[in-house]
Amino acid sequence: MTESMRALRYHGAKDLRVESVPVPELLPGQVKIKPEWCGICGSDLHEYITGPILTPAPGKPHRLTGCTVPLIMGHEFAGEIVELGPGVEPGRLKVGMKVCVEPTLFDDDCPPCLDKRRNQCNRGGFFGISGWGGGFSEYVCLQEKVIHPLPDNVPTDIGALVEPLAVAWHAVGAAKHSPEHSALILGSGPIGLAVLLCLLAKGCRQILVSEVSPQRIQHALDIASLHPEVDIKVLDPTKEDVVARAKELCPQGNQGPNVAYDCAGVQKSLDVAIAAIRKGGLVCNVSVWEKPATLNINTLVFEEKKIIGVACYLEGEFQEVIEAISTGKIKNPEKLITAKVGMDDAVTKGFEALYGSREHVKILVHP
Ligand SMILES: NC(=O)c1ccc[n+]([C@@H]2O[C@H](COP(=O)([O-])OP(=O)(O)OC[C@H]3O[C@@H](n4cnc5c(N)ncnc54)[C@H](O)[C@@H]3O)[C@@H](O)[C@H]2O)c1
Ligand SMILES: [Zn+2]
């Protein structure tokens, strides 16, 4: 008889169910983990509200997993190793170890993967979105190479934040952000705040944050108050001209911040980002857009401004984030967690709470 477990499965928009499903089979080369905390991500919320977007709809199986909805959700999680599969020798990973999981699914043999760009895999997807399981469940089985041990001073609730922090870490790395560069972050949701924490970890001395929601402004101010040594200003575009303020506040050279991180993904934030950065500056777009943006290319041409897009993280960046948390370079990551709920409350006190207001940043579910 197959053992069963409880899992939160996505059936379609506004249809998430806690169900009894078979415990996944532990295949050769895999490790079985019992997730302890799993975060609700903005993309999970998008699926819940208007999906299926990234989740493979019925009749359209995912190109790598071959799965379609219903699927177990959750890709930001950490937990404990409970079993090593055939061929996995105890060493780097052992039973009882606390670990977090890099949830990108990749085939490891297409040109981008062979070029160490697994975030651009031709058949890529996400554990917890594209099939093969997800973190909102009692057990998951994954290949050993995507599992990362957590040091003793990084508990599993913080381990569940490594994924969104790795997105931000990758963005800051892709922007080649050096400590003397000033920054403007558009949007202080979980990703914008994660970018803030990563910029602080990299020693950045001047950071502007622009946010429209009063609650999210408060979250940015709370983090800023822990870093009196750094010049952090939180601006409200509904009350002030962010472009003018950015020029005034970052006056060295030819004015404006060196890099703007768009973590809002709306026309206004992109327009402000391009206008605010200094000549030769960079817009690093982290957002996933709901609709196409309008762009006057000439706003880039004459001032040689650049825009780049960033997706997820590269091999090695999860370990860098774990180490940065463990050594205290990334400080107070717990500030991103605004609620912890049980699996039975995941929909009402998790997804619905996030949908209803901007009060929360990251809600963790205990599967
Ligand atoms: N590139 C990646 O790999 C990756 C990974 C995860 C998330 N994302 C994307 O990053 C974006 C941010 O994620 P999130 O979870 O923080 O989203 P979120 O929706 O919680 O946060 C966006 C914030 O932007 C604010 N905002 C809206 N309009 C604004 C404006 N004109 N100026 C300033 N702020 C404004 C909102 O009030 C909100 O607080 C999303 O688009 C998400 O899909 C990308
Ligand atoms: Zn690939």
Coordinates of C-alpha atoms and ligand atoms in Angstrom, one line a residue:
M1 CA 0.0 0.0 0.0
T2 CA 1.3 3.5 -0.9
E3 CA 1.7 5.8 2.0
S4 CA -0.1 9.1 1.9
M5 CA 0.6 12.6 3.0
R6 CA -1.1 16.0 3.2
A7 CA -0.3 18.6 0.6
L8 CA -1.6 21.9 -0.7
R9 CA -2.6 21.3 -4.3
Y10 CA -3.4 24.0 -6.9
H11 CA -6.4 23.1 -9.1
G12 CA -6.8 26.5 -10.8
A13 CA -7.6 30.1 -9.9
K14 CA -9.0 30.5 -6.4
D15 CA -8.9 26.7 -6.0
L16 CA -6.2 25.5 -3.6
R17 CA -7.0 22.3 -1.6
V18 CA -5.4 20.5 1.3
E19 CA -5.5 16.9 0.1
S20 CA -4.2 13.5 0.8
V21 CA -1.8 12.5 -1.9
P22 CA 0.8 9.6 -2.2
V23 CA 4.2 10.2 -0.6
P24 CA 6.6 10.7 -3.6
E25 CA 8.8 7.7 -4.4
L26 CA 12.5 8.2 -3.5
L27 CA 14.4 7.7 -6.8
P28 CA 18.1 6.9 -7.2
G29 CA 20.2 10.1 -6.6
Q30 CA 17.4 11.8 -4.7
V31 CA 17.0 12.8 -1.1
K32 CA 13.7 12.9 0.9
I33 CA 13.0 16.1 2.9
K34 CA 10.3 17.0 5.3
P35 CA 9.6 20.7 4.7
E36 CA 9.3 22.7 7.9
W37 CA 8.6 26.2 6.5
C38 CA 7.5 27.2 3.0
G39 CA 7.0 30.8 1.9
I40 CA 4.1 32.0 -0.2
C41 CA 5.7 33.8 -3.2
G42 CA 4.2 36.5 -5.4
S43 CA 4.1 34.1 -8.3
D44 CA 2.1 31.6 -6.2
L45 CA -0.3 34.4 -5.5
H46 CA -0.6 35.3 -9.2
E47 CA -1.4 31.6 -9.9
Y48 CA -4.0 31.7 -7.1
I49 CA -5.7 34.9 -8.4
T50 CA -5.5 34.6 -12.2
G51 CA -3.8 31.3 -13.0
P52 CA -2.9 29.0 -14.5
I53 CA -0.1 31.3 -15.8
L54 CA 3.2 29.4 -15.2
T55 CA 1.5 26.2 -13.9
P56 CA 0.9 23.8 -16.8
A57 CA -2.9 23.9 -17.6
P58 CA -4.8 20.6 -18.4
G59 CA -3.8 19.4 -21.8
K60 CA -0.6 21.4 -21.8
P61 CA 2.0 19.3 -19.9
H62 CA 5.2 21.0 -18.8
R63 CA 8.0 20.5 -21.2
L64 CA 10.3 19.0 -18.6
T65 CA 8.1 17.4 -16.0
G66 CA 5.2 16.3 -18.3
C67 CA 2.9 17.3 -15.4
T68 CA -0.4 19.4 -15.5
V69 CA -2.6 20.8 -12.7
P70 CA -3.5 19.7 -10.0
L71 CA 0.0 20.3 -8.7
I72 CA 1.5 20.7 -5.2
M73 CA 2.6 24.3 -4.8
G74 CA 5.5 25.9 -2.8
H75 CA 9.1 26.6 -3.9
E76 CA 10.5 28.7 -1.1
F77 CA 11.2 26.0 1.6
A78 CA 13.5 24.5 4.0
G79 CA 13.3 21.4 6.2
E80 CA 15.0 18.3 7.4
I81 CA 16.5 15.4 5.5
V82 CA 14.7 12.2 6.5
E83 CA 16.1 9.7 4.0
L84 CA 18.9 9.3 1.4
G85 CA 17.9 7.6 -1.8
P86 CA 19.8 4.8 -3.6
G87 CA 23.3 5.9 -4.6
V88 CA 23.4 8.9 -2.2
E89 CA 26.2 8.3 0.3
P90 CA 26.1 10.2 3.6
G91 CA 28.7 13.0 3.4
R92 CA 27.7 16.5 2.3
L93 CA 24.1 15.5 3.1
K94 CA 23.0 13.3 6.0
V95 CA 19.7 12.2 7.6
G96 CA 18.7 14.8 10.2
M97 CA 20.4 17.7 8.5
K98 CA 18.5 21.0 8.1
V99 CA 18.5 22.1 4.4
C100 CA 17.0 24.4 1.9
V101 CA 16.2 23.7 -1.7
E102 CA 17.1 25.4 -4.9
P103 CA 13.7 24.9 -6.8
T104 CA 14.7 25.6 -10.4
L105 CA 14.1 22.5 -12.5
F106 CA 16.6 22.2 -15.4
D107 CA 17.5 19.4 -17.9
D108 CA 21.3 19.9 -17.4
D109 CA 22.0 19.2 -21.1
C110 CA 20.7 22.1 -23.2
P111 CA 23.2 24.8 -24.4
P112 CA 22.3 27.3 -21.6
C113 CA 22.6 24.6 -18.9
L114 CA 26.0 23.4 -20.3
D115 CA 27.0 27.1 -20.2
K116 CA 26.2 27.2 -16.4
R117 CA 23.1 29.3 -17.0
R118 CA 20.5 26.8 -15.6
N119 CA 18.2 29.8 -14.9
Q120 CA 17.8 30.0 -18.7
C121 CA 17.3 26.2 -19.4
N122 CA 15.4 25.5 -22.6
R123 CA 13.1 23.2 -20.8
G124 CA 13.3 24.8 -17.3
G125 CA 10.6 25.1 -14.7
F126 CA 10.1 25.2 -11.0
F127 CA 9.6 22.6 -8.3
G128 CA 6.3 23.7 -6.7
I129 CA 5.0 25.3 -9.9
S130 CA 5.8 23.0 -12.8
G131 CA 5.2 19.6 -11.2
W132 CA 7.2 16.8 -9.4
G133 CA 6.0 18.1 -6.1
G134 CA 6.2 21.2 -4.0
G135 CA 7.1 22.6 -0.6
F136 CA 3.6 22.8 0.8
S137 CA 3.6 19.1 1.6
E138 CA 4.8 16.7 4.2
Y139 CA 7.5 15.2 2.0
V140 CA 9.5 16.0 -1.1
C141 CA 12.1 14.1 -3.1
L142 CA 14.8 16.0 -5.0
Q143 CA 18.1 15.5 -6.7
E144 CA 21.0 15.9 -4.2
K145 CA 22.7 18.7 -6.2
V146 CA 19.8 21.2 -5.5
I147 CA 19.8 20.6 -1.8
H148 CA 21.9 23.0 0.4
P149 CA 22.8 22.3 4.1
L150 CA 21.9 25.1 6.5
P151 CA 24.5 26.0 9.1
D152 CA 23.4 25.6 12.8
N153 CA 22.8 29.4 13.2
V154 CA 20.4 29.4 10.2
P155 CA 17.0 27.9 11.3
T156 CA 14.6 26.6 8.7
D157 CA 12.2 29.6 8.8
I158 CA 15.2 31.7 7.7
G159 CA 16.2 28.9 5.3
A160 CA 12.8 29.4 3.6
L161 CA 13.9 33.0 2.7
V162 CA 17.1 31.9 0.9
E163 CA 15.2 31.5 -2.4
P164 CA 13.8 35.1 -2.6
L165 CA 17.1 36.5 -1.2
A166 CA 19.0 34.5 -3.9
V167 CA 16.8 36.3 -6.5
A168 CA 17.9 39.6 -5.1
W169 CA 21.5 38.5 -4.7
H170 CA 21.6 37.5 -8.3
A171 CA 20.1 40.9 -9.4
V172 CA 22.7 42.9 -7.4
G173 CA 25.5 40.7 -8.8
A174 CA 24.2 41.0 -12.4
A175 CA 24.1 44.8 -12.0
K176 CA 27.8 44.6 -10.9
H177 CA 26.8 46.7 -7.9
S178 CA 29.9 48.0 -6.1
P179 CA 29.7 49.5 -2.6
E180 CA 30.3 53.1 -3.9
H181 CA 27.3 52.8 -6.3
S182 CA 24.1 54.4 -5.1
A183 CA 20.8 52.6 -5.7
L184 CA 17.1 53.2 -6.2
I185 CA 14.7 50.4 -5.5
L186 CA 11.3 50.7 -7.0
G187 CA 8.7 48.7 -4.9
S188 CA 9.4 47.4 -1.4
G189 CA 7.5 44.1 -1.5
P190 CA 9.4 40.9 -0.6
I191 CA 11.7 41.2 -3.6
G192 CA 12.4 44.9 -3.2
L193 CA 13.2 44.4 0.5
A194 CA 15.4 41.4 -0.3
V195 CA 17.3 43.7 -2.8
L196 CA 17.7 46.2 0.1
L197 CA 19.1 43.5 2.4
C198 CA 21.5 42.3 -0.3
L199 CA 22.7 45.9 -1.1
L200 CA 23.3 46.4 2.6
A201 CA 25.2 43.1 2.7
K202 CA 27.4 44.3 -0.1
G203 CA 28.3 47.5 1.8
C204 CA 26.2 49.9 -0.3
R205 CA 26.2 53.3 1.4
Q206 CA 23.4 55.2 -0.3
I207 CA 20.0 53.5 -1.1
L208 CA 16.7 55.1 -2.1
V209 CA 13.5 53.1 -1.9
S210 CA 10.3 54.2 -3.7
E211 CA 7.0 52.6 -2.6
V212 CA 3.3 53.6 -2.9
S213 CA 1.8 51.5 -0.1
P214 CA 2.0 53.0 3.4
Q215 CA 2.4 49.6 5.0
R216 CA 5.2 48.6 2.7
I217 CA 6.9 52.0 3.2
Q218 CA 6.8 51.2 6.9
H219 CA 8.6 47.8 6.3
A220 CA 11.3 49.6 4.4
L221 CA 11.7 52.2 7.2
D222 CA 11.9 49.4 9.8
I223 CA 14.9 47.9 8.0
A224 CA 16.4 51.3 7.4
S225 CA 16.2 52.0 11.2
L226 CA 18.5 49.0 11.8
H227 CA 21.2 50.6 9.7
P228 CA 21.7 54.2 10.9
E229 CA 25.2 54.2 9.4
V230 CA 23.8 53.9 5.8
D231 CA 22.0 56.7 4.0
I232 CA 18.6 55.1 3.3
K233 CA 15.7 57.3 2.2
V234 CA 12.2 55.9 1.6
L235 CA 10.2 58.0 -0.9
D236 CA 6.5 58.0 -1.7
P237 CA 5.8 58.6 -5.4
T238 CA 2.2 59.6 -4.5
K239 CA 3.5 62.5 -2.5
E240 CA 6.8 63.5 -4.1
D241 CA 8.6 63.6 -7.4
V242 CA 10.9 60.6 -7.1
V243 CA 13.0 61.5 -10.1
A244 CA 13.7 65.0 -8.8
R245 CA 14.4 63.7 -5.3
A246 CA 16.8 61.0 -6.7
K247 CA 18.8 63.7 -8.6
E248 CA 19.0 65.9 -5.6
L249 CA 20.0 63.1 -3.2
C250 CA 22.6 61.4 -5.4
P251 CA 24.4 64.5 -6.7
Q252 CA 28.0 63.2 -7.4
G253 CA 29.1 63.2 -11.0
N254 CA 26.2 63.7 -13.4
Q255 CA 23.4 63.1 -10.8
G256 CA 21.0 60.3 -10.0
P257 CA 21.6 56.8 -8.7
N258 CA 24.0 54.5 -10.5
V259 CA 21.5 51.6 -10.6
A260 CA 17.7 51.4 -10.3
Y261 CA 16.1 48.0 -9.4
D262 CA 12.5 47.7 -10.7
C263 CA 10.8 45.4 -8.3
A264 CA 7.3 46.8 -9.0
G265 CA 6.8 46.0 -12.6
V266 CA 4.5 48.8 -13.6
Q267 CA 4.8 51.4 -16.3
K268 CA 5.3 54.2 -13.8
S269 CA 8.1 52.4 -11.9
L270 CA 10.0 51.7 -15.2
D271 CA 9.6 55.4 -16.3
V272 CA 10.9 56.6 -13.0
A273 CA 13.8 54.1 -13.0
I274 CA 15.0 55.2 -16.4
A275 CA 14.6 58.9 -15.7
A276 CA 16.1 58.8 -12.3
I277 CA 19.4 57.0 -13.0
R278 CA 22.5 59.0 -13.9
K279 CA 23.8 59.2 -17.5
G280 CA 25.4 55.8 -18.3
G281 CA 23.4 54.2 -15.4
L282 CA 21.6 50.9 -15.3
V283 CA 18.1 49.7 -14.8
C284 CA 18.0 46.2 -13.5
N285 CA 14.5 44.8 -14.0
V286 CA 13.7 42.1 -11.5
S287 CA 9.9 42.3 -12.0
V288 CA 7.8 39.9 -14.0
W289 CA 5.4 42.0 -16.0
E290 CA 1.7 41.4 -16.3
K291 CA 1.5 43.3 -19.6
P292 CA 4.0 44.8 -22.0
A293 CA 5.6 48.1 -21.1
T294 CA 6.0 51.1 -23.4
L295 CA 9.6 52.3 -23.8
N296 CA 10.9 55.3 -25.7
I297 CA 14.3 53.9 -26.7
N298 CA 15.7 57.4 -27.1
T299 CA 15.5 57.8 -23.3
L300 CA 18.4 55.3 -23.3
V301 CA 20.2 56.4 -26.5
F302 CA 21.5 59.9 -25.8
E303 CA 22.5 59.2 -22.2
E304 CA 23.8 55.7 -22.8
K305 CA 21.5 54.2 -20.2
K306 CA 21.1 50.4 -20.0
I307 CA 18.4 48.0 -19.0
I308 CA 18.9 44.4 -18.1
G309 CA 16.5 41.6 -17.1
V310 CA 17.4 39.1 -14.4
A311 CA 15.9 35.7 -13.6
C312 CA 16.3 33.5 -10.5
Y313 CA 19.9 32.7 -9.6
L314 CA 22.9 30.8 -10.9
E315 CA 24.7 27.8 -9.5
G316 CA 26.6 28.8 -6.4
E317 CA 24.4 31.8 -5.5
F318 CA 22.3 29.8 -3.0
Q319 CA 25.5 28.9 -1.1
E320 CA 26.6 32.5 -1.2
V321 CA 23.3 33.7 0.3
I322 CA 23.4 31.0 3.1
E323 CA 26.9 32.0 4.0
A324 CA 26.0 35.7 3.9
I325 CA 23.2 35.0 6.4
S326 CA 25.3 32.7 8.6
T327 CA 28.1 35.2 8.8
G328 CA 25.8 38.2 9.5
K329 CA 26.5 40.0 6.2
I330 CA 22.8 39.7 5.4
K331 CA 21.4 41.1 8.6
N332 CA 17.9 40.6 10.0
P333 CA 16.4 38.5 7.2
E334 CA 13.6 37.7 9.7
K335 CA 12.3 41.2 9.1
L336 CA 10.8 39.8 5.9
I337 CA 8.5 37.4 7.8
T338 CA 5.3 39.0 8.8
A339 CA 3.2 35.8 9.7
K340 CA 3.5 32.1 10.2
V341 CA 0.5 29.8 9.6
G342 CA -0.4 26.2 9.6
M343 CA -1.4 24.3 6.4
D344 CA -5.1 24.4 7.2
D345 CA -4.9 28.2 7.3
A346 CA -2.7 28.6 4.3
V347 CA -5.5 29.7 2.0
T348 CA -7.4 32.0 4.4
K349 CA -4.6 33.4 6.5
G350 CA -1.9 33.1 3.8
F351 CA -3.0 33.6 0.2
E352 CA -6.1 35.6 1.0
A353 CA -4.3 37.8 3.5
L354 CA -1.6 38.6 1.0
Y355 CA -4.1 39.3 -1.7
G356 CA -6.3 41.5 0.5
S357 CA -3.6 44.0 1.6
R358 CA 0.0 45.1 1.5
E359 CA 0.3 44.7 5.2
H360 CA 2.3 41.5 4.9
V361 CA 5.6 40.8 3.3
K362 CA 6.4 37.1 3.6
I363 CA 3.9 34.6 5.1
L364 CA 5.4 31.2 5.9
V365 CA 3.4 28.0 6.0
H366 CA 4.2 25.1 8.3
P367 CA 3.5 22.0 6.2
Ligands
LIG1 N1 13.2 37.9 -11.8 C1 12.9 36.9 -10.9 O1 13.5 35.9 -10.9 C2 11.8 37.1 -10.0 C3 11.6 36.3 -8.9 C4 10.6 36.5 -8.0 C5 9.7 37.6 -8.2 N2 9.9 38.3 -9.3 C6 9.0 39.5 -9.6 O2 9.5 40.6 -8.8 C7 8.4 41.5 -8.6 C8 8.3 41.9 -7.2 O3 7.9 40.8 -6.4 P1 7.2 41.0 -5.0 O4 6.9 39.7 -4.5 O5 8.0 41.9 -4.1 O6 5.9 41.8 -5.5 P2 4.8 42.7 -4.8 O7 3.7 42.9 -5.7 O8 4.6 42.2 -3.4 O9 5.6 44.1 -4.6 C9 5.6 45.1 -5.5 C10 5.6 46.4 -4.8 O10 5.6 47.5 -5.7 C11 4.8 48.5 -5.2 N3 4.5 49.5 -6.3 C12 3.5 49.5 -7.2 N4 3.5 50.5 -8.0 C13 4.6 51.2 -7.7 C14 5.2 52.4 -8.1 N5 4.7 53.1 -9.2 N6 6.4 52.9 -7.5 C15 6.9 52.2 -6.5 N7 6.4 51.1 -6.0 C16 5.3 50.6 -6.6 C17 3.6 47.8 -4.6 O11 2.9 48.7 -3.7 C18 4.3 46.6 -4.0 O12 4.6 46.8 -2.6 C19 7.2 40.8 -9.1 O13 6.9 41.2 -10.4 C20 7.6 39.4 -9.1 O14 6.8 38.6 -10.1 C21 10.9 38.1 -10.2
ZN2 ZN 18.7 23.1 -19.8

